[in-house]
Amino acid sequence: MNVIKHRRVRGGLLTLGVAMGVAAVTPADTPWRNTAATATAAESGVTESTAAKSTAAESTAAESTVTGSTTATSTTATSTNATSTNAMSTNAADHTRLRALLRRLTTVDGAPGALVEVRNRRGAGSVLTSGVADVKSHAPVRRDSRFRIGSMTKSFVATVVLQLVGERRVVLDAPVERYLPGVVRGHGNDGRRITVRQLLQHTSGVPDYLAYLTPREILEDPLAHHDIRDLVNIALAHPPTFKPGTGWRYSNTGYLLAGMLIEKVTGHTYGEEIHRRIIAPLGLRETYVPGDAPSIPGPHPRGYARPGEDAPLLDVTAMNPTVAGPSGSMISSGTDLNRFLAALVGGRLLRPAQLRQMMNTRPTGNPDGRAYGLGLESRPLPCGGLSWGHTGDALGYETMGGATVEGRQATVMANVDPGGSDAQDADMKAAVRTALCGSR
């Protein structure tokens, strides 16, 4: 039996839990659910691609050659797709383990579809997909899928702030009040006593606005615009969780404030600065800061939520991402996220001093050894060394990405959130670990 998660330990857009029986969200016409208990490895197709995608035409051509196959056990349909490239980035044993994990994600764990993309130090990559992108049409998950990345947005925002630090336009240990005078006030919250570093590292004590903005409120009008300052004020109506610098607690509010800081210092929105400083220079053609746009550009799986263990999935693909803003609004792909992580960890986006600051972590108390830096978290790998990356929860999608300093990257996505199981979390983490430890 799958255990439905009631609280995200990572934070992200969905500390939202699963209390979501809201009429404004449309259930899938077919009450699809995985018959996880009876599915076997052979019943879930996983397809593999080792083809690099360089242009939209190449991607379309590759996709047209794929034959999607489906197998079903009772009401479950599992489909697969594949494309291929020149070089494998993990050996056969690693791919066997990754295939098994993807099969679990789309059978036992209950996700409709899943994708993992792996990239080695030479830039050669491979993609594995499993399950369906759409529970009504049973269309397979495409290898070039875009999806909402939730809190992986924080790594982009922190990178921009640290670039401003490198340009001497922001001081990490300066009070937030210097850049946002009068903004952080009320109920014991005081921007004169909170530093920029503390915002980025979740040590500010500023309450998380998502602890007070309920899923029901969001989903009653999923296309509504949310102003960043209004979201901040939701949090500041409550007392701090601890004195600044004395504890660690994930707070999306800190990254709303970081986004406001970027705009105050540069005169441009956080989205404009992310595009100018990261997206355009790295050629991330599948990465967007969508603003108010509710749709996902390009090929993408539908995003689903599960309001209860035996409830039908709800299609929550269309939403106004301003409810997450700089804490979790972005859209990307496995290819682009891996390219971004490679550039970030490899020192191509930050000067050495600022990269050291980003990677200067503190413990979070998580039993898996997770430690948090400035918009970047580390986890120990079973093969030695660390995975550097982030996790992300957004309505409809759960994402995890990691990279090693030796030059490997991996991103995994499942298209259900909230309502994914604890097993889904565990298997997504295992997929990233397996991919990063491949051939070591």
Coordinates of C-alpha atoms in Angstrom, one line a residue:
M1 CA 0.0 0.0 0.0
N2 CA 1.3 3.4 -0.9
V3 CA 1.6 5.9 1.9
I4 CA 0.4 9.4 0.8
K5 CA 2.7 12.2 2.0
H6 CA 0.9 14.7 4.2
R7 CA 3.9 17.0 4.6
R8 CA 6.8 17.8 2.4
V9 CA 10.0 17.7 4.4
R10 CA 11.8 19.6 1.6
G11 CA 9.4 22.5 1.4
G12 CA 8.9 24.0 -2.1
L13 CA 5.6 25.1 -3.6
L14 CA 4.0 22.2 -1.9
T15 CA 4.3 22.1 1.8
L16 CA 0.7 22.0 0.6
G17 CA -0.1 18.5 1.8
V18 CA -2.9 16.6 0.2
A19 CA -6.1 18.2 1.5
M20 CA -7.4 19.1 -2.0
G21 CA -11.0 18.2 -2.7
V22 CA -11.7 21.3 -4.7
A23 CA -14.4 21.5 -7.4
A24 CA -12.5 24.1 -9.4
V25 CA -9.9 21.4 -10.4
T26 CA -11.0 19.0 -13.1
P27 CA -10.6 15.3 -12.4
A28 CA -9.2 13.2 -15.3
D29 CA -12.2 11.8 -17.3
T30 CA -10.8 8.3 -16.8
P31 CA -10.4 7.6 -13.1
W32 CA -6.9 6.3 -13.8
R33 CA -4.8 4.8 -11.0
N34 CA -1.9 2.4 -10.9
T35 CA -2.6 -1.1 -9.7
A36 CA 0.7 -1.0 -8.0
A37 CA 0.3 -4.1 -5.9
T38 CA -0.1 -6.4 -8.9
A39 CA 2.3 -4.8 -11.4
T40 CA 5.6 -6.6 -12.1
A41 CA 8.7 -5.3 -13.8
A42 CA 7.8 -7.0 -17.0
E43 CA 4.5 -5.2 -17.1
S44 CA 5.9 -1.7 -17.0
G45 CA 7.8 -0.6 -20.1
V46 CA 10.8 1.7 -19.7
T47 CA 12.4 3.2 -22.8
E48 CA 15.9 4.5 -23.2
S49 CA 17.4 7.2 -25.2
T50 CA 21.0 8.1 -25.7
A51 CA 20.5 10.7 -28.4
A52 CA 21.5 14.2 -27.9
K53 CA 18.9 16.8 -28.8
S54 CA 20.3 19.8 -30.4
T55 CA 17.4 21.3 -32.3
A56 CA 13.6 21.2 -32.3
A57 CA 13.6 19.6 -35.7
E58 CA 15.9 16.8 -34.5
S59 CA 13.8 16.2 -31.5
T60 CA 10.6 16.0 -33.6
A61 CA 12.2 13.7 -36.1
A62 CA 13.5 11.4 -33.3
E63 CA 10.1 11.4 -31.7
S64 CA 8.3 10.4 -34.9
T65 CA 10.4 7.2 -35.1
V66 CA 9.3 6.0 -31.7
T67 CA 6.7 3.3 -31.3
G68 CA 4.9 3.7 -28.0
S69 CA 3.8 0.5 -26.5
T70 CA 1.4 0.0 -23.6
T71 CA 0.7 -2.8 -21.3
A72 CA -2.1 -2.8 -18.8
T73 CA -3.1 -4.6 -15.7
S74 CA -6.7 -4.0 -15.0
T75 CA -7.1 -0.2 -15.0
T76 CA -3.4 0.6 -15.3
A77 CA -1.8 1.6 -18.6
T78 CA 1.9 2.0 -18.8
S79 CA 3.6 3.2 -22.0
T80 CA 7.1 3.8 -23.1
N81 CA 9.0 5.8 -25.6
A82 CA 12.6 6.1 -26.6
T83 CA 15.1 7.8 -28.8
S84 CA 18.8 7.1 -29.2
T85 CA 22.3 8.7 -29.2
N86 CA 25.9 7.9 -29.9
A87 CA 27.3 7.3 -26.4
M88 CA 26.0 5.7 -23.2
S89 CA 26.7 7.8 -20.1
T90 CA 26.2 4.9 -17.7
N91 CA 27.1 1.3 -18.0
A92 CA 24.6 -1.6 -18.6
A93 CA 24.3 -2.4 -14.9
D94 CA 23.6 1.2 -14.0
H95 CA 20.9 1.4 -16.7
T96 CA 19.3 -1.8 -15.5
R97 CA 19.0 -0.3 -12.0
L98 CA 17.6 3.0 -13.4
R99 CA 15.1 1.1 -15.5
A100 CA 14.0 -0.8 -12.4
L101 CA 13.6 2.4 -10.5
L102 CA 11.5 4.0 -13.2
R103 CA 9.3 0.9 -13.4
R104 CA 8.7 1.2 -9.7
L105 CA 7.9 4.9 -10.0
T106 CA 5.1 4.2 -12.5
T107 CA 3.8 1.0 -10.9
V108 CA 4.3 0.4 -7.2
D109 CA 4.8 4.1 -6.4
G110 CA 1.8 5.2 -8.3
A111 CA 3.1 8.0 -10.6
P112 CA 1.5 8.2 -14.0
G113 CA 4.8 8.9 -15.7
A114 CA 8.5 9.5 -15.0
L115 CA 11.7 10.6 -16.7
V116 CA 15.3 10.5 -15.8
E117 CA 18.1 12.2 -17.8
V118 CA 21.8 11.6 -17.1
R119 CA 24.7 13.5 -18.5
N120 CA 28.4 12.8 -18.2
R121 CA 31.5 15.1 -18.1
R122 CA 31.8 15.0 -21.9
G123 CA 28.2 16.2 -22.3
A124 CA 26.9 12.9 -23.6
G125 CA 23.5 12.1 -22.2
S126 CA 20.9 9.4 -21.9
V127 CA 17.2 9.6 -21.2
L128 CA 14.9 6.9 -19.7
T129 CA 11.1 7.4 -19.6
S130 CA 8.3 5.3 -18.2
G131 CA 4.5 5.6 -17.9
V132 CA 2.1 8.0 -19.5
A133 CA 2.1 11.8 -20.0
D134 CA -1.7 11.9 -20.1
V135 CA -3.9 9.4 -18.3
K136 CA -6.8 10.0 -20.7
S137 CA -4.9 9.5 -24.0
H138 CA -2.2 7.2 -22.6
A139 CA 0.3 9.2 -24.6
P140 CA 3.9 8.3 -23.6
V141 CA 6.2 10.6 -21.7
R142 CA 8.4 12.3 -24.3
R143 CA 12.2 12.4 -23.8
D144 CA 12.2 16.2 -24.4
S145 CA 9.5 17.0 -21.9
R146 CA 9.2 20.3 -20.1
F147 CA 7.8 20.4 -16.6
R148 CA 7.4 22.7 -13.6
I149 CA 10.5 22.5 -11.4
G150 CA 9.2 24.0 -8.1
S151 CA 12.0 24.8 -5.7
M152 CA 14.8 24.0 -8.1
T153 CA 14.0 27.7 -9.0
K154 CA 15.8 28.6 -5.8
S155 CA 19.2 27.6 -7.2
F156 CA 18.7 30.0 -10.1
V157 CA 17.6 32.9 -7.8
A158 CA 20.6 32.3 -5.4
T159 CA 23.0 32.2 -8.4
V160 CA 21.8 35.7 -9.5
V161 CA 22.1 37.1 -5.9
L162 CA 25.6 35.6 -5.7
Q163 CA 26.6 37.1 -9.0
L164 CA 25.5 40.5 -7.6
V165 CA 27.7 39.8 -4.6
G166 CA 30.6 39.1 -6.9
E167 CA 29.8 42.5 -8.6
R168 CA 29.9 44.2 -5.2
R169 CA 26.3 45.3 -5.6
V170 CA 25.1 43.1 -2.7
V171 CA 26.8 42.1 0.6
L172 CA 25.9 38.7 1.8
D173 CA 26.1 39.6 5.5
A174 CA 24.4 43.0 5.2
P175 CA 20.9 43.3 6.7
V176 CA 18.0 42.8 4.4
E177 CA 16.9 46.3 5.5
R178 CA 19.7 47.8 3.4
Y179 CA 18.0 46.6 0.2
L180 CA 14.4 46.4 1.2
P181 CA 13.8 49.1 3.7
G182 CA 10.7 48.7 5.8
V183 CA 9.6 45.5 4.1
V184 CA 10.4 42.9 6.7
R185 CA 8.5 44.2 9.7
G186 CA 5.8 43.1 12.1
H187 CA 5.1 40.4 14.7
G188 CA 8.7 40.2 15.7
N189 CA 10.1 39.9 12.1
D190 CA 12.8 42.6 11.6
G191 CA 14.8 43.0 8.4
R192 CA 17.4 45.0 10.3
R193 CA 18.4 41.8 12.1
I194 CA 18.2 39.4 9.1
T195 CA 21.0 39.1 6.6
V196 CA 20.9 38.2 2.9
R197 CA 22.9 35.1 3.6
Q198 CA 20.2 33.9 6.1
L199 CA 17.5 34.4 3.5
L200 CA 19.3 32.1 1.0
Q201 CA 20.2 29.5 3.6
H202 CA 16.9 29.3 5.4
T203 CA 18.4 30.5 8.7
S204 CA 16.5 33.8 8.9
G205 CA 13.6 32.5 11.0
V206 CA 11.1 34.3 8.6
P207 CA 7.9 32.2 8.5
D208 CA 7.0 30.2 5.4
Y209 CA 4.0 31.8 3.7
L210 CA 2.9 28.4 2.4
A211 CA 2.2 27.3 6.0
Y212 CA -0.7 29.8 5.9
L213 CA -1.8 29.8 2.3
T214 CA -3.9 26.6 2.0
P215 CA -4.2 24.3 -1.0
R216 CA -7.9 24.9 -1.0
E217 CA -7.3 28.7 -1.3
I218 CA -4.9 28.2 -4.2
L219 CA -7.0 25.7 -6.1
E220 CA -10.2 27.6 -5.8
D221 CA -8.8 30.0 -8.3
P222 CA -5.6 28.4 -9.8
L223 CA -5.3 31.1 -12.5
A224 CA -5.3 34.0 -10.1
H225 CA -2.3 36.4 -10.0
H226 CA -0.4 36.6 -6.7
D227 CA 1.8 39.7 -6.0
I228 CA 5.1 38.8 -4.3
R229 CA 4.6 41.5 -1.6
D230 CA 1.2 40.2 -0.8
L231 CA 2.6 36.7 -0.3
V232 CA 5.4 38.0 1.9
N233 CA 2.8 39.9 4.0
I234 CA 1.0 36.6 4.6
A235 CA 4.1 35.3 6.3
L236 CA 4.9 38.5 8.2
A237 CA 1.5 38.4 9.9
H238 CA 3.0 35.6 12.0
P239 CA 5.9 35.5 14.5
P240 CA 9.4 34.3 13.4
T241 CA 10.1 30.6 13.9
F242 CA 13.4 31.4 15.7
K243 CA 15.8 34.2 16.2
P244 CA 17.8 34.9 13.0
G245 CA 20.9 32.7 12.6
T246 CA 20.0 30.4 15.5
G247 CA 18.3 27.6 13.6
W248 CA 17.4 26.1 10.2
R249 CA 13.9 25.8 8.8
Y250 CA 12.9 25.8 5.1
S251 CA 11.1 29.0 4.2
N252 CA 9.9 29.9 0.8
T253 CA 9.3 33.5 2.0
G254 CA 13.1 34.0 2.1
Y255 CA 13.3 33.5 -1.7
L256 CA 10.3 35.8 -2.3
L257 CA 12.4 38.4 -0.5
A258 CA 15.5 37.4 -2.5
G259 CA 13.5 38.0 -5.7
M260 CA 12.4 41.4 -4.4
L261 CA 16.0 42.2 -3.6
I262 CA 17.2 41.4 -7.1
E263 CA 14.6 43.8 -8.6
K264 CA 15.5 46.5 -6.1
V265 CA 19.2 46.3 -6.9
T266 CA 19.1 45.8 -10.6
G267 CA 15.9 47.5 -11.6
H268 CA 14.7 44.3 -13.4
T269 CA 12.5 41.5 -12.2
Y270 CA 14.1 38.3 -11.0
G271 CA 12.9 36.6 -14.1
E272 CA 14.5 39.1 -16.4
E273 CA 17.8 38.7 -14.5
I274 CA 17.7 34.9 -14.6
H275 CA 17.1 35.0 -18.3
R276 CA 19.9 37.6 -19.0
R277 CA 22.5 36.0 -16.6
I278 CA 21.7 32.3 -16.9
I279 CA 19.2 31.1 -19.5
A280 CA 20.6 33.1 -22.4
P281 CA 24.3 32.6 -21.8
L282 CA 23.9 28.8 -21.3
G283 CA 21.5 28.4 -24.2
L284 CA 18.7 26.9 -22.1
R285 CA 16.1 26.7 -24.8
E286 CA 13.6 24.8 -22.7
T287 CA 13.8 26.9 -19.5
Y288 CA 11.3 29.7 -18.7
V289 CA 10.3 32.1 -15.9
P290 CA 6.7 32.1 -16.9
G291 CA 5.3 35.1 -15.1
D292 CA 1.5 34.8 -15.1
A293 CA 1.4 32.3 -18.1
P294 CA -0.6 29.3 -16.9
S295 CA 0.5 26.9 -19.6
I296 CA 3.8 25.0 -20.2
P297 CA 5.4 25.7 -23.6
G298 CA 6.4 22.8 -25.8
P299 CA 6.0 19.1 -25.2
H300 CA 5.1 18.2 -21.6
P301 CA 3.3 15.6 -19.5
R302 CA 0.1 16.6 -17.8
G303 CA 0.6 17.4 -14.1
Y304 CA -1.6 15.6 -11.6
A305 CA -2.5 15.7 -7.9
R306 CA -3.9 12.9 -5.8
P307 CA -6.3 14.2 -3.2
G308 CA -6.5 10.9 -1.3
E309 CA -5.0 7.4 -1.5
D310 CA -7.9 5.9 -3.4
A311 CA -9.1 9.1 -5.1
P312 CA -8.9 9.6 -8.9
L313 CA -6.1 11.9 -10.1
L314 CA -6.9 15.6 -10.7
D315 CA -5.4 17.4 -13.6
V316 CA -3.6 20.5 -12.3
T317 CA -1.4 21.3 -15.3
A318 CA -2.8 24.8 -15.8
M319 CA -2.0 27.2 -13.0
N320 CA -0.7 30.7 -12.5
P321 CA 2.9 30.3 -11.2
T322 CA 3.0 33.6 -9.5
V323 CA 1.7 31.8 -6.4
A324 CA 5.3 30.5 -6.2
G325 CA 7.2 33.4 -7.7
P326 CA 11.0 33.3 -7.1
S327 CA 10.5 30.5 -4.6
G328 CA 9.4 28.0 -7.2
S329 CA 7.7 29.2 -10.5
M330 CA 10.1 28.0 -13.2
I331 CA 9.7 25.5 -16.0
S332 CA 12.6 23.5 -17.5
S333 CA 13.6 20.1 -18.8
G334 CA 16.0 17.4 -17.9
T335 CA 18.5 18.5 -20.5
D336 CA 18.5 22.1 -19.4
L337 CA 18.6 21.4 -15.7
N338 CA 21.6 19.1 -16.2
R339 CA 23.3 21.8 -18.3
F340 CA 22.6 24.4 -15.6
L341 CA 23.9 22.2 -12.7
A342 CA 27.0 21.4 -14.7
A343 CA 27.7 25.1 -15.3
L344 CA 27.0 26.0 -11.7
V345 CA 29.0 23.3 -9.9
G346 CA 31.7 23.6 -12.6
G347 CA 32.3 27.3 -11.7
R348 CA 31.1 28.8 -15.0
L349 CA 28.3 30.9 -13.4
L350 CA 29.9 32.2 -10.2
R351 CA 33.4 33.4 -9.2
P352 CA 35.3 31.1 -7.0
A353 CA 34.7 33.1 -3.8
Q354 CA 30.9 33.1 -4.4
L355 CA 30.8 29.4 -5.4
R356 CA 32.5 28.6 -2.1
Q357 CA 29.9 30.6 -0.2
M358 CA 27.1 28.8 -2.1
M359 CA 28.6 25.4 -1.2
N360 CA 29.3 26.2 2.4
T361 CA 26.5 24.1 3.9
R362 CA 25.0 23.6 7.3
P363 CA 23.1 20.5 8.5
T364 CA 19.3 20.3 8.1
G365 CA 18.7 17.5 10.5
N366 CA 17.5 15.2 7.6
P367 CA 18.5 11.6 8.3
D368 CA 19.8 11.2 4.7
G369 CA 22.6 13.6 5.5
R370 CA 21.2 16.6 3.5
A371 CA 23.0 19.8 4.2
Y372 CA 22.0 23.2 2.8
G373 CA 24.2 26.0 1.3
L374 CA 22.9 29.1 -0.4
G375 CA 20.2 27.8 -2.8
L376 CA 22.1 24.5 -3.2
E377 CA 21.9 21.4 -1.1
S378 CA 24.3 18.5 -0.8
R379 CA 23.7 14.8 -0.1
P380 CA 26.3 12.1 0.5
L381 CA 26.6 9.5 -2.3
P382 CA 27.1 5.8 -1.6
C383 CA 30.0 5.8 -4.0
G384 CA 31.7 8.6 -2.2
G385 CA 31.6 12.4 -2.6
L386 CA 28.5 14.6 -2.7
S387 CA 25.5 15.2 -4.9
W388 CA 25.0 19.0 -5.3
G389 CA 21.5 20.1 -6.5
H390 CA 18.0 20.7 -5.3
T391 CA 14.6 19.2 -5.1
G392 CA 11.3 20.7 -6.3
D393 CA 7.6 20.3 -5.7
A394 CA 5.1 22.2 -7.9
L395 CA 1.5 21.5 -8.6
G396 CA 1.5 18.4 -10.8
Y397 CA 5.3 17.7 -10.7
E398 CA 8.0 16.5 -8.4
T399 CA 11.6 17.0 -9.6
M400 CA 15.1 16.2 -8.2
G401 CA 18.4 17.2 -9.7
G402 CA 22.0 16.6 -8.7
A403 CA 25.5 17.0 -10.0
T404 CA 29.0 16.0 -8.9
V405 CA 32.2 18.1 -9.1
E406 CA 33.6 15.3 -11.3
G407 CA 31.1 16.3 -14.0
R408 CA 28.1 14.0 -13.9
Q409 CA 24.5 15.3 -13.7
A410 CA 21.1 13.7 -13.3
T411 CA 17.5 15.0 -13.2
V412 CA 14.4 12.9 -12.4
M413 CA 10.7 13.9 -12.7
A414 CA 7.4 12.3 -11.9
N415 CA 4.1 13.9 -12.9
V416 CA 2.1 13.7 -9.7
D417 CA 2.4 16.1 -6.8
P418 CA 0.9 16.6 -4.2
G419 CA -0.2 13.1 -3.3
G420 CA 2.9 11.2 -4.3
S421 CA 3.9 8.4 -2.0
D422 CA 6.9 8.3 0.4
A423 CA 8.1 5.5 -1.9
Q424 CA 8.1 7.9 -4.8
D425 CA 10.3 10.2 -2.9
A426 CA 12.7 7.4 -2.0
D427 CA 12.9 6.0 -5.5
M428 CA 13.5 9.4 -7.1
K429 CA 16.4 10.0 -4.7
A430 CA 17.7 6.5 -5.5
A431 CA 17.5 7.3 -9.2
V432 CA 19.7 10.4 -8.8
R433 CA 22.2 8.5 -6.6
T434 CA 22.4 5.6 -9.1
A435 CA 22.9 7.9 -12.1
L436 CA 25.6 10.0 -10.3
C437 CA 27.5 6.9 -9.1
G438 CA 27.4 5.2 -12.5
S439 CA 30.7 3.8 -13.8
R440 CA 32.5 4.9 -10.6

